[in-house]
PDB file of C-alpha atoms in Angstrom:
ATOM      1  CA  MET A1281      31.022 -29.849  86.971  1.00 45.00           C
ATOM      2  CA  THR A1282      29.804 -27.871  89.975  1.00 53.00           C
ATOM      3  CA  ALA A1283      33.210 -26.134  90.095  1.00 54.00           C
ATOM      4  CA  VAL A1284      32.710 -24.982  86.501  1.00 50.00           C
ATOM      5  CA  TYR A1285      29.220 -23.770  87.362  1.00 50.00           C
ATOM      6  CA  GLU A1286      30.560 -21.917  90.397  1.00 63.00           C
ATOM      7  CA  ARG A1287      33.272 -20.306  88.228  1.00 58.00           C
ATOM      8  CA  MET A1288      30.644 -19.173  85.728  1.00 54.00           C
ATOM      9  CA  ASN A1289      28.634 -17.796  88.634  1.00 56.00           C
ATOM     10  CA  ASP A1290      31.717 -15.866  89.850  1.00 60.00           C
ATOM     11  CA  LEU A1291      32.309 -14.607  86.307  1.00 52.00           C
ATOM     12  CA  PHE A1292      28.684 -13.505  86.139  1.00 50.00           C
ATOM     13  CA  LEU A1293      28.980 -11.611  89.413  1.00 52.00           C
ATOM     14  CA  ASP A1294      32.193  -9.905  88.257  1.00 61.00           C
ATOM     15  CA  HIS A1295      31.041  -9.199  84.669  1.00 52.00           C
ATOM     16  CA  PRO A1296      27.236  -9.449  84.393  1.00 50.00           C
ATOM     17  CA  GLU A1297      27.259  -7.634  81.044  1.00 54.00           C
ATOM     18  CA  ILE A1298      28.747 -10.749  79.388  1.00 50.00           C
ATOM     19  CA  PHE A1299      25.612 -12.749  80.176  1.00 49.00           C
ATOM     20  CA  GLU A1300      23.017 -10.015  79.675  1.00 53.00           C
ATOM     21  CA  GLY A1301      19.890 -11.461  78.117  1.00 53.00           C
ATOM     22  CA  PHE A1302      20.918 -15.090  78.794  1.00 56.00           C
ATOM     23  CA  ARG A1303      19.658 -17.677  81.237  1.00 65.00           C
ATOM     24  CA  ILE A1304      22.097 -20.246  82.628  1.00 65.00           C
ATOM     25  CA  GLU A1305      21.179 -23.633  84.130  1.00 60.00           C
ATOM     26  CA  LEU A1306      23.095 -26.707  85.232  1.00 58.00           C
ATOM     27  CA  LEU A1307      21.283 -29.756  83.795  1.00 61.00           C
ATOM     28  CA  ARG A1308      22.751 -33.156  84.596  1.00 59.00           C
ATOM     29  CA  GLY A1309      26.286 -31.819  84.650  1.00 64.00           C
ATOM     30  CA  ASN A1310      25.900 -29.677  81.517  1.00 63.00           C
ATOM     31  CA  ILE A1311      25.873 -25.907  81.606  1.00 66.00           C
ATOM     32  CA  VAL A1312      23.052 -24.703  79.374  1.00 63.00           C
ATOM     33  CA  MET A1313      22.768 -21.085  78.250  1.00 61.00           C
ATOM     34  CA  MET A1314      19.622 -19.824  76.565  1.00 65.00           C
ATOM     35  CA  ALA A1315      18.463 -16.489  75.304  1.00 59.00           C
ATOM     36  CA  GLY A1316      16.048 -14.719  77.619  1.00 58.00           C
ATOM     37  CA  PRO A1317      12.333 -15.364  77.150  1.00 65.00           C
ATOM     38  CA  ASP A1318      10.144 -13.474  74.704  1.00 74.00           C
ATOM     39  CA  ARG A1319       6.957 -11.594  75.484  1.00 86.00           C
ATOM     40  CA  VAL A1320       4.580 -14.526  74.775  1.00 89.00           C
ATOM     41  CA  HIS A1321       6.550 -16.658  77.225  1.00 85.00           C
ATOM     42  CA  ASN A1322       6.452 -13.989  79.925  1.00 88.00           C
ATOM     43  CA  MET A1323       2.730 -13.356  79.432  1.00 95.00           C
ATOM     44  CA  ILE A1324       1.990 -17.059  79.962  1.00 96.00           C
ATOM     45  CA  VAL A1325       4.051 -17.128  83.171  1.00 94.00           C
ATOM     46  CA  GLU A1326       2.328 -13.949  84.365  1.00 96.00           C
ATOM     47  CA  SER A1327      -1.108 -15.433  83.667  1.00 97.00           C
ATOM     48  CA  VAL A1328      -0.309 -18.567  85.679  1.00 97.00           C
ATOM     49  CA  ILE A1329       1.096 -16.500  88.567  1.00 97.00           C
ATOM     50  CA  ASP A1330      -2.056 -14.357  88.620  1.00 97.00           C
ATOM     51  CA  GLN A1331      -4.274 -17.452  88.923  1.00 97.00           C
ATOM     52  CA  ILE A1332      -2.488 -19.093  91.860  1.00 97.00           C
ATOM     53  CA  PRO A1333      -3.604 -17.569  95.178  1.00 96.00           C
ATOM     54  CA  ARG A1334      -0.854 -15.550  96.818  1.00 95.00           C
ATOM     55  CA  ASP A1335      -2.250 -15.984 100.314  1.00 95.00           C
ATOM     56  CA  ARG A1336      -1.394 -19.710 100.312  1.00 95.00           C
ATOM     57  CA  TRP A1337       1.415 -20.028  97.764  1.00 96.00           C
ATOM     58  CA  HIS A1338       4.773 -18.454  96.986  1.00 94.00           C
ATOM     59  CA  ARG A1339       4.896 -18.026  93.181  1.00 96.00           C
ATOM     60  CA  MET A1340       8.521 -17.481  92.237  1.00 91.00           C
ATOM     61  CA  ALA A1341       9.725 -16.923  88.703  1.00 89.00           C
ATOM     62  CA  THR A1342      13.167 -18.283  87.796  1.00 76.00           C
ATOM     63  CA  GLN A1343      14.079 -19.691  91.218  1.00 86.00           C
ATOM     64  CA  ASP A1344      16.879 -22.275  91.198  1.00 88.00           C
ATOM     65  CA  ILE A1345      15.955 -25.756  92.425  1.00 91.00           C
ATOM     66  CA  ALA A1346      18.182 -28.319  94.217  1.00 89.00           C
ATOM     67  CA  ILE A1347      17.425 -31.942  93.348  1.00 90.00           C
ATOM     68  CA  PRO A1348      18.980 -34.631  95.572  1.00 86.00           C
ATOM     69  CA  GLY A1349      21.192 -37.050  93.672  1.00 83.00           C
ATOM     70  CA  GLU A1350      21.330 -34.819  90.599  1.00 81.00           C
ATOM     71  CA  ASP A1351      24.247 -32.767  89.293  1.00 78.00           C
ATOM     72  CA  SER A1352      21.663 -30.182  88.335  1.00 66.00           C
ATOM     73  CA  GLU A1353      20.415 -26.761  89.340  1.00 74.00           C
ATOM     74  CA  PRO A1354      17.509 -26.091  86.987  1.00 84.00           C
ATOM     75  CA  GLN A1355      15.735 -22.762  86.942  1.00 83.00           C
ATOM     76  CA  PRO A1356      12.055 -23.371  86.155  1.00 92.00           C
ATOM     77  CA  ASP A1357      10.005 -20.547  84.722  1.00 91.00           C
ATOM     78  CA  LEU A1358       7.818 -20.755  87.825  1.00 95.00           C
ATOM     79  CA  VAL A1359       8.185 -22.472  91.195  1.00 95.00           C
ATOM     80  CA  VAL A1360       5.098 -22.792  93.400  1.00 97.00           C
ATOM     81  CA  ILE A1361       5.746 -23.478  97.087  1.00 95.00           C
ATOM     82  CA  GLU A1362       3.209 -23.597  99.887  1.00 93.00           C
ATOM     83  CA  ARG A1363       3.814 -20.805 102.380  1.00 92.00           C
ATOM     84  CA  GLY A1364       5.809 -22.148 105.313  1.00 88.00           C
ATOM     85  CA  ALA A1365       7.087 -25.221 103.417  1.00 87.00           C
ATOM     86  CA  PHE A1366      10.554 -23.733 103.083  1.00 83.00           C
ATOM     87  CA  GLU A1367      12.129 -20.715 104.694  1.00 81.00           C
ATOM     88  CA  GLY A1368      15.630 -19.407 104.441  1.00 77.00           C
ATOM     89  CA  PRO A1369      18.074 -17.510 102.293  1.00 76.00           C
ATOM     90  CA  GLY A1370      19.945 -18.691  99.243  1.00 77.00           C
ATOM     91  CA  ARG A1371      19.264 -19.215  95.602  1.00 79.00           C
ATOM     92  CA  LEU A1372      18.546 -22.959  95.843  1.00 87.00           C
ATOM     93  CA  VAL A1373      15.166 -24.235  96.996  1.00 89.00           C
ATOM     94  CA  PRO A1374      14.914 -27.981  97.665  1.00 92.00           C
ATOM     95  CA  ALA A1375      12.767 -29.790  95.131  1.00 92.00           C
ATOM     96  CA  SER A1376      10.903 -31.387  98.041  1.00 91.00           C
ATOM     97  CA  ALA A1377       9.479 -27.956  98.951  1.00 94.00           C
ATOM     98  CA  ALA A1378       7.982 -27.361  95.483  1.00 96.00           C
ATOM     99  CA  MET A1379       4.374 -28.303  94.808  1.00 97.00           C
ATOM    100  CA  LEU A1380       4.325 -27.315  91.128  1.00 98.00           C
ATOM    101  CA  LEU A1381       7.006 -26.425  88.590  1.00 97.00           C
ATOM    102  CA  LEU A1382       6.228 -24.712  85.290  1.00 97.00           C
ATOM    103  CA  GLU A1383       8.255 -24.588  82.102  1.00 95.00           C
ATOM    104  CA  VAL A1384       7.148 -22.660  79.027  1.00 93.00           C
ATOM    105  CA  VAL A1385       8.669 -24.169  75.901  1.00 92.00           C
ATOM    106  CA  SER A1386      10.886 -21.813  73.905  1.00 86.00           C
ATOM    107  CA  LYS A1387      12.521 -22.197  70.519  1.00 82.00           C
ATOM    108  CA  TYR A1388      15.524 -24.039  71.975  1.00 79.00           C
ATOM    109  CA  SER A1389      14.185 -25.558  75.206  1.00 80.00           C
ATOM    110  CA  ALA A1390      11.762 -28.227  73.931  1.00 86.00           C
ATOM    111  CA  HIS A1391      14.090 -31.201  74.459  1.00 86.00           C
ATOM    112  CA  ALA A1392      15.095 -30.039  77.943  1.00 85.00           C
ATOM    113  CA  ASP A1393      11.501 -29.224  78.946  1.00 89.00           C
ATOM    114  CA  TYR A1394       9.881 -32.420  77.631  1.00 94.00           C
ATOM    115  CA  LYS A1395      12.658 -34.918  78.379  1.00 92.00           C
ATOM    116  CA  ILE A1396      15.510 -33.855  80.658  1.00 88.00           C
ATOM    117  CA  LYS A1397      13.561 -31.734  83.130  1.00 90.00           C
ATOM    118  CA  ARG A1398      10.683 -34.212  83.139  1.00 96.00           C
ATOM    119  CA  SER A1399      12.915 -36.926  84.591  1.00 94.00           C
ATOM    120  CA  MET A1400      14.852 -34.482  86.810  1.00 92.00           C
ATOM    121  CA  TYR A1401      11.701 -33.081  88.409  1.00 95.00           C
ATOM    122  CA  ALA A1402      10.271 -36.587  88.817  1.00 96.00           C
ATOM    123  CA  ALA A1403      13.559 -37.664  90.451  1.00 94.00           C
ATOM    124  CA  GLY A1404      13.134 -34.728  92.838  1.00 94.00           C
ATOM    125  CA  GLN A1405       9.634 -36.014  93.671  1.00 96.00           C
ATOM    126  CA  VAL A1406       8.014 -32.717  92.675  1.00 96.00           C
ATOM    127  CA  PRO A1407       4.268 -33.560  92.779  1.00 97.00           C
ATOM    128  CA  ALA A1408       3.350 -31.697  89.594  1.00 98.00           C
ATOM    129  CA  TYR A1409       5.192 -30.449  86.523  1.00 97.00           C
ATOM    130  CA  LEU A1410       3.356 -28.323  83.972  1.00 98.00           C
ATOM    131  CA  VAL A1411       4.789 -27.845  80.484  1.00 97.00           C
ATOM    132  CA  VAL A1412       3.121 -25.047  78.527  1.00 97.00           C
ATOM    133  CA  ASP A1413       3.927 -25.217  74.816  1.00 96.00           C
ATOM    134  CA  PRO A1414       3.022 -22.071  72.841  1.00 95.00           C
ATOM    135  CA  PHE A1415       4.248 -23.713  69.611  1.00 94.00           C
ATOM    136  CA  ALA A1416       1.850 -26.660  69.892  1.00 94.00           C
ATOM    137  CA  ALA A1417      -0.831 -24.621  71.754  1.00 95.00           C
ATOM    138  CA  LYS A1418      -1.063 -27.173  74.557  1.00 97.00           C
ATOM    139  CA  CYS A1419      -0.401 -27.771  78.239  1.00 98.00           C
ATOM    140  CA  VAL A1420       0.995 -31.053  79.539  1.00 98.00           C
ATOM    141  CA  LEU A1421       0.411 -31.669  83.241  1.00 98.00           C
ATOM    142  CA  LEU A1422       2.572 -34.418  84.736  1.00 98.00           C
ATOM    143  CA  THR A1423       1.813 -35.857  88.178  1.00 98.00           C
ATOM    144  CA  GLU A1424       2.657 -38.850  90.390  1.00 98.00           C
ATOM    145  CA  PRO A1425       6.465 -39.028  90.114  1.00 98.00           C
ATOM    146  CA  VAL A1426       8.284 -42.364  90.472  1.00 97.00           C
ATOM    147  CA  GLY A1427      11.883 -43.547  90.244  1.00 94.00           C
ATOM    148  CA  ALA A1428      15.292 -41.970  90.553  1.00 92.00           C
ATOM    149  CA  GLY A1429      17.904 -40.431  88.287  1.00 88.00           C
ATOM    150  CA  GLU A1430      17.472 -40.457  84.529  1.00 89.00           C
ATOM    151  CA  GLY A1431      14.937 -43.285  84.822  1.00 93.00           C
ATOM    152  CA  ALA A1432      12.523 -41.233  86.930  1.00 95.00           C
ATOM    153  CA  ASP A1433       9.251 -40.213  85.327  1.00 97.00           C
ATOM    154  CA  TYR A1434       5.705 -39.137  85.981  1.00 98.00           C
ATOM    155  CA  THR A1435       3.059 -41.844  85.751  1.00 98.00           C
ATOM    156  CA  VAL A1436       0.132 -39.536  84.952  1.00 98.00           C
ATOM    157  CA  GLU A1437       0.128 -37.229  81.925  1.00 98.00           C
ATOM    158  CA  ARG A1438      -2.782 -34.990  80.977  1.00 98.00           C
ATOM    159  CA  THR A1439      -2.648 -32.924  77.779  1.00 98.00           C
ATOM    160  CA  THR A1440      -4.972 -29.973  77.297  1.00 97.00           C
ATOM    161  CA  LYS A1441      -5.176 -27.602  74.342  1.00 97.00           C
ATOM    162  CA  PHE A1442      -5.018 -23.841  74.822  1.00 97.00           C
ATOM    163  CA  GLY A1443      -8.470 -22.478  75.565  1.00 97.00           C
ATOM    164  CA  ASP A1444      -9.487 -25.455  77.691  1.00 98.00           C
ATOM    165  CA  PRO A1445      -9.184 -25.388  81.501  1.00 98.00           C
ATOM    166  CA  VAL A1446      -6.336 -27.229  83.230  1.00 98.00           C
ATOM    167  CA  PRO A1447      -7.230 -28.549  86.699  1.00 97.00           C
ATOM    168  CA  LEU A1448      -4.335 -27.875  89.067  1.00 97.00           C
ATOM    169  CA  ASP A1449      -5.821 -29.690  92.054  1.00 96.00           C
ATOM    170  CA  MET A1450      -2.476 -29.647  93.898  1.00 96.00           C
ATOM    171  CA  VAL A1451      -2.759 -25.844  94.268  1.00 96.00           C
ATOM    172  CA  GLY A1452      -6.554 -25.698  94.344  1.00 96.00           C
ATOM    173  CA  VAL A1453      -7.182 -23.903  91.054  1.00 97.00           C
ATOM    174  CA  THR A1454      -8.396 -24.572  87.552  1.00 98.00           C
ATOM    175  CA  LEU A1455      -6.048 -22.802  85.174  1.00 98.00           C
ATOM    176  CA  ASP A1456      -7.744 -20.625  82.549  1.00 98.00           C
ATOM    177  CA  THR A1457      -5.669 -20.884  79.356  1.00 98.00           C
ATOM    178  CA  THR A1458      -7.844 -18.743  77.096  1.00 97.00           C
ATOM    179  CA  GLU A1459      -5.330 -15.859  77.196  1.00 95.00           C
ATOM    180  CA  PHE A1460      -2.320 -18.037  76.336  1.00 96.00           C
ATOM    181  CA  GLN A1461      -0.833 -16.885  73.048  1.00 94.00           C
ATOM    182  CA  THR A1462       0.908 -19.070  70.494  1.00 92.00           C
ATOM    183  CA  LEU A1463       4.184 -18.861  68.578  1.00 88.00           C
ATOM    184  CA  PRO A1464       4.805 -19.948  64.976  1.00 86.00           C
ATOM    185  CA  GLY A1465       6.713 -23.160  64.286  1.00 71.00           C
ATOM    186  CA  THR A1466       7.059 -26.437  66.135  1.00 55.00           C
ATOM    187  CA  PRO A1467      10.338 -26.889  68.011  1.00 55.00           C
ATOM    188  CA  ARG A1468       9.348 -30.216  69.604  1.00 54.00           C
TER     189      ARG A1468
END
């Protein structure tokens, strides 16, 4: 499947207008295309970025992640890496370098965010995975990954409603969610 992904990447480089407004990820051998994020989504990501100190952390939006043993190249909404943990060029950052990954649930991403990426990020031993759901007005913080492959999971899950603080001890902040906006409907 990587050959197909590489071909799509070549096609994108040759004809970017075809994919304008879409996001493309490789998730467990499947190429997934989604519409670009809406304003509420982007405002949530911006708020989280603003609260994580830049002097200690790289806060990278839509950075591709490499997960050992996975036929996947997910593109989280936010990747937080401690400065000096990984240096070098390229679009893939090893999952082992990430301290925190963030996904904001969109109309069509709920299953991938809550299920597929949960086990993928746990398989990559990413210490913390934060799912922000503007449809359900909640944050789900997952920590302490165990296992490998599709059976990997996080052993600790903490759910917090919008407006309540979310302790992100791994990056040394308490996330203020009072500005997080909601979206109508419930895609989960």
